XYZ file of C-alpha atoms in Angstrom:
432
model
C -12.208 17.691 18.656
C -11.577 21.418 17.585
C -12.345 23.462 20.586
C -13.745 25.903 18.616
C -16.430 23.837 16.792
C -17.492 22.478 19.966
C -18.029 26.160 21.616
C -20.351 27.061 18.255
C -21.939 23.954 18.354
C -23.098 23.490 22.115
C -24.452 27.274 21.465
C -26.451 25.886 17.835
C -28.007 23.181 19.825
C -29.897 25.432 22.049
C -31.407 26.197 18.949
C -33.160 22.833 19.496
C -32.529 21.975 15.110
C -29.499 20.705 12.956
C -30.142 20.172 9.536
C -26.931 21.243 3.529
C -34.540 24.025 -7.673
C -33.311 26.321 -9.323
C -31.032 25.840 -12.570
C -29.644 29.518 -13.209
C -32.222 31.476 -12.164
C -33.178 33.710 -10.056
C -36.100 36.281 -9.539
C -38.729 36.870 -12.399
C -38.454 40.806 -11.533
C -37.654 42.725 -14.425
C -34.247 44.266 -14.305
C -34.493 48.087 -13.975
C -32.043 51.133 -15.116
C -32.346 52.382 -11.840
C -31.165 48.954 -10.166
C -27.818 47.474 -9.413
C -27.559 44.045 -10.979
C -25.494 41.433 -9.176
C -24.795 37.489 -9.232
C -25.654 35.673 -6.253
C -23.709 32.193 -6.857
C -24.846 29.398 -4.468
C -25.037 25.633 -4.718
C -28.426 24.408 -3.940
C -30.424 22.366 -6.175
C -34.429 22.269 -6.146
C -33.804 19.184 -3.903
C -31.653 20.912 -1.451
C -32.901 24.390 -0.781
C -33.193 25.685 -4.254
C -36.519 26.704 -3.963
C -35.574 28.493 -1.172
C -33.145 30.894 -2.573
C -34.986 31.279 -5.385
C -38.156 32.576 -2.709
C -35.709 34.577 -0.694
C -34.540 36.634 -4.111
C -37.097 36.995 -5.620
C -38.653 38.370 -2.371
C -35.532 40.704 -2.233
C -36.322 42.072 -5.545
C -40.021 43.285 -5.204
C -38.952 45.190 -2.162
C -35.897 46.892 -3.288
C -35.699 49.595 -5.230
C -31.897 49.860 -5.733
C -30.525 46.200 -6.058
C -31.758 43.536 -8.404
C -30.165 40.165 -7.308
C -29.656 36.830 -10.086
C -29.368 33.637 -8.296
C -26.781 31.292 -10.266
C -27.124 27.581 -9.465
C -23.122 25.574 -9.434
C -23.762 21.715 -9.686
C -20.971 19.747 -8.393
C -21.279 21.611 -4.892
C -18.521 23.719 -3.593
C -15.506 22.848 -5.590
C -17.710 23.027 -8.780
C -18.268 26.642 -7.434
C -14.835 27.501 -6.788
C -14.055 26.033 -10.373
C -16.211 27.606 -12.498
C -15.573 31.119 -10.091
C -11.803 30.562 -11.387
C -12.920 30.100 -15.174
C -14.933 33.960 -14.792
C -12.222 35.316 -13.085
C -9.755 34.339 -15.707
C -11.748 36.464 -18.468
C -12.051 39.400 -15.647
C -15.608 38.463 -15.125
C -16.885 37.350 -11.156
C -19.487 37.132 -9.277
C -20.708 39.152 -6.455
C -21.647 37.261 -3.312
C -21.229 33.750 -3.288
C -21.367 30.463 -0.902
C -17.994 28.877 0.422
C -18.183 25.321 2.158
C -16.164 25.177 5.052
C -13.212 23.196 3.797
C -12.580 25.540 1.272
C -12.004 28.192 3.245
C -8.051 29.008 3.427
C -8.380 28.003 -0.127
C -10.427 30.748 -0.941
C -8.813 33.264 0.966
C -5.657 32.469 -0.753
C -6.851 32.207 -4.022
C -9.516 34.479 -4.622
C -10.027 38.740 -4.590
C -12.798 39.159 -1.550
C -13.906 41.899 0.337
C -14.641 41.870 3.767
C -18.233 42.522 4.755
C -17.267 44.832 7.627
C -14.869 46.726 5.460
C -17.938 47.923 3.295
C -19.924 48.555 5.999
C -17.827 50.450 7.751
C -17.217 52.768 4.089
C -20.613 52.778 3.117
C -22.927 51.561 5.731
C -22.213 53.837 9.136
C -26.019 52.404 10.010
C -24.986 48.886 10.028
C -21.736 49.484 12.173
C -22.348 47.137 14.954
C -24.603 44.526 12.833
C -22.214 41.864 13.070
C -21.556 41.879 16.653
C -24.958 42.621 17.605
C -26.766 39.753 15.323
C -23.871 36.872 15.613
C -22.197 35.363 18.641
C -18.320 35.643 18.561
C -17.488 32.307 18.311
C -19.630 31.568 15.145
C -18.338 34.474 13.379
C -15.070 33.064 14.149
C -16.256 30.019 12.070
C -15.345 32.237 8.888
C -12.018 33.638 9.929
C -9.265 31.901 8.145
C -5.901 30.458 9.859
C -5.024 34.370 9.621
C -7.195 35.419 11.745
C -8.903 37.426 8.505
C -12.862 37.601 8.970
C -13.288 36.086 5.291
C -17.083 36.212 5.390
C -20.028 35.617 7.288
C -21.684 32.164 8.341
C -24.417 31.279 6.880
C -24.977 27.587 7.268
C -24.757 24.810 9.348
C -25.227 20.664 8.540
C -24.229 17.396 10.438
C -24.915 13.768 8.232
C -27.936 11.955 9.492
C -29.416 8.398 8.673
C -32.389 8.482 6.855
C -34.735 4.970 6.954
C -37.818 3.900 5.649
C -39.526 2.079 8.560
C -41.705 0.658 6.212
C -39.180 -1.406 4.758
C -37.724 -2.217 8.010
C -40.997 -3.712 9.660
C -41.102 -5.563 6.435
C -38.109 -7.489 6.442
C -38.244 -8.111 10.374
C -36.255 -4.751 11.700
C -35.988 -2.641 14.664
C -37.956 0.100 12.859
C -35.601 2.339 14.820
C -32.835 1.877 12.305
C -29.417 0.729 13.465
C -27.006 2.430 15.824
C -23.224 1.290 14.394
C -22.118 0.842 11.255
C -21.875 -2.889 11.749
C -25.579 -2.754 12.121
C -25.958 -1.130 8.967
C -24.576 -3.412 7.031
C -26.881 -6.329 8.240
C -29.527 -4.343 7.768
C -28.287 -3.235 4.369
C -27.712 -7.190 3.879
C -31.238 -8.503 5.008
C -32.819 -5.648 3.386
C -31.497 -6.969 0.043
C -32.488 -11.026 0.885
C -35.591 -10.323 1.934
C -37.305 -7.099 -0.327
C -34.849 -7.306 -3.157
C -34.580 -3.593 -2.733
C -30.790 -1.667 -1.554
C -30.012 -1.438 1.123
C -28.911 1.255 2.021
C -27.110 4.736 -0.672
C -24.393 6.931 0.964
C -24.070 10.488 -0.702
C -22.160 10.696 -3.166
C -21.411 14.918 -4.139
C -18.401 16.209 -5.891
C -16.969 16.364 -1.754
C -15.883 13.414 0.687
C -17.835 15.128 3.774
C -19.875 11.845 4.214
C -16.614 9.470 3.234
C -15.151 11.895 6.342
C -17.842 10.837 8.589
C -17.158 6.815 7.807
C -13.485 7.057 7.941
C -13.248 9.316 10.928
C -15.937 7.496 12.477
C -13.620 3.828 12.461
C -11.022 6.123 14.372
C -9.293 7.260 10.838
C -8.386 10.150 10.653
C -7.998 12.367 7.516
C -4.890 14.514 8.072
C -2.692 14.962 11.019
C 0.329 17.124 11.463
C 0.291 18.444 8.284
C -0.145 15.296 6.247
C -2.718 12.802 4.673
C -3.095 10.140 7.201
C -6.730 8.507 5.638
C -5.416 5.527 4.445
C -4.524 4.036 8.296
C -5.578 0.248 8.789
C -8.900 2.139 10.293
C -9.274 3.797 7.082
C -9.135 0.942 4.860
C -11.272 -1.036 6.800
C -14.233 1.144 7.339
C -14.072 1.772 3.107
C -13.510 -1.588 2.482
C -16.656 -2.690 4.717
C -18.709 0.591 1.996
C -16.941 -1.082 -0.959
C -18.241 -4.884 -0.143
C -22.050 -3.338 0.608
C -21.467 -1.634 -2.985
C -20.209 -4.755 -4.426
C -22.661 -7.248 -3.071
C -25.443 -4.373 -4.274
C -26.604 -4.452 -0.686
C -26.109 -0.978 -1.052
C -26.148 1.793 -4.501
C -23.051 3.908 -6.207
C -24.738 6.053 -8.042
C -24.996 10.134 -8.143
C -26.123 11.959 -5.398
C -30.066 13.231 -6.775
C -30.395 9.667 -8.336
C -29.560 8.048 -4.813
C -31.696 10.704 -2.841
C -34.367 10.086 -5.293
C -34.463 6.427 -5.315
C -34.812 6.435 -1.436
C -37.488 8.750 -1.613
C -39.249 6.560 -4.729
C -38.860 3.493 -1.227
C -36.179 1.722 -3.552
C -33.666 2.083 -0.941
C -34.265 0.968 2.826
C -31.702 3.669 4.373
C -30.335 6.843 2.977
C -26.847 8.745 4.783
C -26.843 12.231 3.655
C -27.228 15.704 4.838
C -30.284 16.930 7.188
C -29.774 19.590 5.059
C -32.180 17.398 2.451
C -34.903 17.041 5.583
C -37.546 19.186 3.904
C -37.119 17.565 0.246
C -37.217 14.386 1.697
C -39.915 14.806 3.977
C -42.086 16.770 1.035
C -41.679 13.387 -1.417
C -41.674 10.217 0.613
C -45.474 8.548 0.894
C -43.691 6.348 3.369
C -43.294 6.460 7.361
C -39.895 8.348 7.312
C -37.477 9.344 10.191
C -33.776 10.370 10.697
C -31.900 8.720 13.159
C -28.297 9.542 14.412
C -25.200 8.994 12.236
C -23.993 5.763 12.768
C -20.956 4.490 14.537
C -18.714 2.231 14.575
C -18.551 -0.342 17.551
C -16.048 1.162 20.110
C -15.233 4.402 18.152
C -16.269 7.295 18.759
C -18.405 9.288 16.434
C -16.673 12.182 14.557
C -18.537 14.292 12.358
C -17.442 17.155 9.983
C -19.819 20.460 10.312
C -21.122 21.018 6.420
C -22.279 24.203 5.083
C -20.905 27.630 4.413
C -20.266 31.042 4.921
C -21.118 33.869 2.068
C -18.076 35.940 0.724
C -18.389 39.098 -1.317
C -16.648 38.884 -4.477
C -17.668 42.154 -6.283
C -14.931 44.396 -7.296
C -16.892 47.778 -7.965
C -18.096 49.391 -5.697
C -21.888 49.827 -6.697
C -21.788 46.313 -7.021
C -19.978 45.820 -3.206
C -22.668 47.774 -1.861
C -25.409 46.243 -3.409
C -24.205 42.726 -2.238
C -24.243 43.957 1.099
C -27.649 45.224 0.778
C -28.581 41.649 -0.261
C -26.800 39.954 2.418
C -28.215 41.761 5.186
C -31.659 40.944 3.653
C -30.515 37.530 3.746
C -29.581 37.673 7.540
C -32.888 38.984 8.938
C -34.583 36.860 10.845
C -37.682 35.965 8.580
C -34.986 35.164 5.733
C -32.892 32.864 8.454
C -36.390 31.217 9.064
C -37.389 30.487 5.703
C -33.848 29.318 4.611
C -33.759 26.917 7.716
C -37.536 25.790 7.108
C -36.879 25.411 3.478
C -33.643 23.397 4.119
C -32.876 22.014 7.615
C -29.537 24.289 7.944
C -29.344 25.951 11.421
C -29.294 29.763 11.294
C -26.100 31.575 12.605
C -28.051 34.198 13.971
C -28.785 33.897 17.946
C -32.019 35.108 18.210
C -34.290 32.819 15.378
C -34.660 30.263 17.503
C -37.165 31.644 19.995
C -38.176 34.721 17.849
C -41.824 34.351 16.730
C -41.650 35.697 13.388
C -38.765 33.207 13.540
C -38.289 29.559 14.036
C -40.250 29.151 17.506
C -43.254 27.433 16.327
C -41.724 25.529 14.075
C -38.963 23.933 16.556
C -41.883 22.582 18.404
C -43.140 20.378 15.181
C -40.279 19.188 13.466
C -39.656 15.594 15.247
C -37.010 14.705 12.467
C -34.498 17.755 13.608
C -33.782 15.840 16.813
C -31.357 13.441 15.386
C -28.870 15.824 14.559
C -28.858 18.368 17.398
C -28.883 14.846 19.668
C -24.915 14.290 18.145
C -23.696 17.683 18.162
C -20.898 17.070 20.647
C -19.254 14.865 17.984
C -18.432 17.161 15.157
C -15.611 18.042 14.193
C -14.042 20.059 11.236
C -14.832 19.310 7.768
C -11.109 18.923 6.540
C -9.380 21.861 4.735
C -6.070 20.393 3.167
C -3.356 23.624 3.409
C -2.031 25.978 1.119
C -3.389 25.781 -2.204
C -3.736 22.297 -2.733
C -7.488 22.223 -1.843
C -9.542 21.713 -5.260
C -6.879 19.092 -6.416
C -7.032 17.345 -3.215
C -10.345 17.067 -3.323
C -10.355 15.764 -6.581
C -8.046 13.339 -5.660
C -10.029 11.468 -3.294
C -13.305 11.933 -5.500
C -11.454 10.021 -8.014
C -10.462 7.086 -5.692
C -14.062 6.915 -4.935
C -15.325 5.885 -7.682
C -12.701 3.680 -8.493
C -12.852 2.002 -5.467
C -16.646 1.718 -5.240
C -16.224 0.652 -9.323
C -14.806 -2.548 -8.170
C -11.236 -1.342 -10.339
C -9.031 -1.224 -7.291
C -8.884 -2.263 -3.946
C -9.985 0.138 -0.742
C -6.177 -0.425 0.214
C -4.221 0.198 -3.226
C -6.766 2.936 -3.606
C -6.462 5.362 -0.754
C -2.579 4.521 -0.414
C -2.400 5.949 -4.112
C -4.691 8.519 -2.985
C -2.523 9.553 0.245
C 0.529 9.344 -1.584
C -0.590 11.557 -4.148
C -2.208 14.128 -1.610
C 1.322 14.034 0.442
C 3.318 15.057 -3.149
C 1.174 18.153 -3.320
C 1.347 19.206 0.240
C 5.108 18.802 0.166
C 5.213 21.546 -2.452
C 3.313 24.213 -0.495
């Protein structure tokens, strides 16, 4: 496991919480002559923290008098970011702060103009000198320095993968209401489920990423790259998709987009639901069922491996009004009653060190929140979401979503499908 995850991570669980809408909006404020206008571009939907960002601007906007901030939705998560960031920089047009999931990160470096937050501090904000160091712990800053070394931005969000289950459901068809343990498990659960309700079983998230596809694979002792190379499509590999593919086929469990699947757990058409903890407060807010997260499954004698989800925030202006007016914003966004809400509103852990215990922070609401155990309980296995080198990120990416849906489509096998997909991968990384 990367040493470095594991240092950040043993610190985050102190923090006693592990939790990843708006369409293009942002604040109703008014825009002003005598305000900076800048694009905040983030990739939250009103089912996954949305309604937060849209709370934090507009917030930000009533109380400033020199920075009005637009929130700008993405769909397709972080590569549908970085994709449509690419289309406005190609007619000279880009935003000014944005989000950047982790396994984008020497992608972005390399491919985008950025400016470092300290850089504009130290030019323009002598007050703010020592903000980073004072507010973050080493180690987590070091979560957004790139294989350079380069601070690219600043953390902003943490998420492991959780099991969601009705219990509900479970009583009903004869279940240990406390979900299952292995993946094994889940699948004759996901099985008996179907026999004996008619409902799914059970609906893995499927984004425009393969951070929960990591989780199975890596899970079954897989491993996605190693040494440079694309190693996903081991005998491990194939087995643990193959085992996802026959649930799909059998319709024991659902292949179908991301909000549909979240939704039809929360509408109790679904007995168990794998996604983010990041969803926690969406989920919790909408099911009129007993809910409850349990740990990520495993599978029998493997050891769990899960990648950290999330991002950090990047400025992206180019002039310098705009620089220092997405530093404004970001700072306001790093306070601890912002870190609060964004967690509260989300399930995301704050990078901050102090929120935690702080009263005005997270404190009293730590001691409520039952459903945040199961991820800070498996914080010792997570690992690094994988970045594939050199520039061959987005395409990568794409790669594998592909095979996904081909595979889970019933139009090729788990085997044909990641060997294609590996080989593929391999071609590109050969040419970096």
């Amino acid at each position: 496991m990367n040493k470095k995850l594991v240092k950040i991570l043993s610190l985050v669980s102190v923090l006693s919480l592990f939790t990843v809408g708006c369409n293009n909006g942002g604040s109703s404020a008014q825009s002003s002559d005598k305000k900076v206008k800048i694009e905040y571009w983030h990739v939250n939907a009103e089912t996954q923290g949305g309604k937060s960002v849209d709370k934090l601007v507009e917030e930000f906007n009533k109380q400033s008098d020199t920075v009005e901030v637009v929130a700008k939705y993405n769909p397709d998560m972080y590569k549908g970011l970085l994709q449509n960031f690419q289309a406005e920089a190609a007619t000279g047009s880009t935003p000014d702060l944005i989000q950047v999931g982790w396994s984008f990160l020497d992608y972005f470096s390399n491919n985008f103009a950025y400016t470092k937050s300290q850089d504009i501090i130290d030019k323009y904000f002598p007050e703010d000198k020592t903000f980073l160091e004072d507010n973050f712990l080493p180690n987590i800053l070091d979560l957004a320095k790139n294989s350079e070394g380069s601070q690219v931005g600043i953390p902003y969000s943490l998420s492991t993968p959780v099991l969601y289950i009705n219990k509900d459901i479970l009583k009903e068809c004869g279940l240990d209401e406390n979900g299952p343990r292995t993946w094994e498990q889940v699948q004759k659960f996901a099985k008996t489920i179907k026999e004996k309700s008619k409902k799914y079983g059970v609906y893995i998230q499927e984004p425009a990423d393969n951070w929960a596809t990591q989780a199975l694979l890596e899970s079954n002792g897989a491993r996605m790259i190693a040494d440079g190379k694309a190693t996903f499509a081991s005998e491990k590999g194939i087995e643990a998709y193959e085992a996802y593919a026959d649930m799909v086929k059998n319709e024991e469990a659902l292949h179908i987009s991301w909000d549909e699947g979240v939704q039809s757990f929360i509408n109790g058409e679904v007995g168990m639901l794998y996604t983010t903890i990041a969803r926690r407060a969406s989920i919790q807010e909408g099911a009129s069922f007993d809910v409850a997260a349990v740990n990520s499954p495993v599978w029998e004698g493997e050891d769990v491996r899960l990648p950290a989800g999330g991002c950090f925030l990047a400025i992206t202006a180019q002039d310098e009004e705009k620089q220092k007016a997405a530093w404004e914003f970001q700072k306001y966004l790093y306070n601890v009653e912002s870190m609060a809400e964004w967690t509260i509103g989300t399930g995301y852990v704050p990078p901050r060190k102090d929120v935690a215990e702080a009263k005005n922070g997270l404190k009293d609401f730590l001691k409520e929140n039952e459903m945040m155990k199961a991820a800070t309980s498996q914080i010792e296995g997570v690992v690094s979401w994988t970045s594939f080198p050199g520039d061959a990120g987005l395409e990568a990416e794409q790669i594998l979503l592909d095979t996904r849906d081909q595979i889970l489509g019933g139009k090729i096998s788990a085997k044909d499908g990641l060997t294609d997909a590996q080989n593929k991968i391999n071609k590109l990384l050969e040419k970096q």
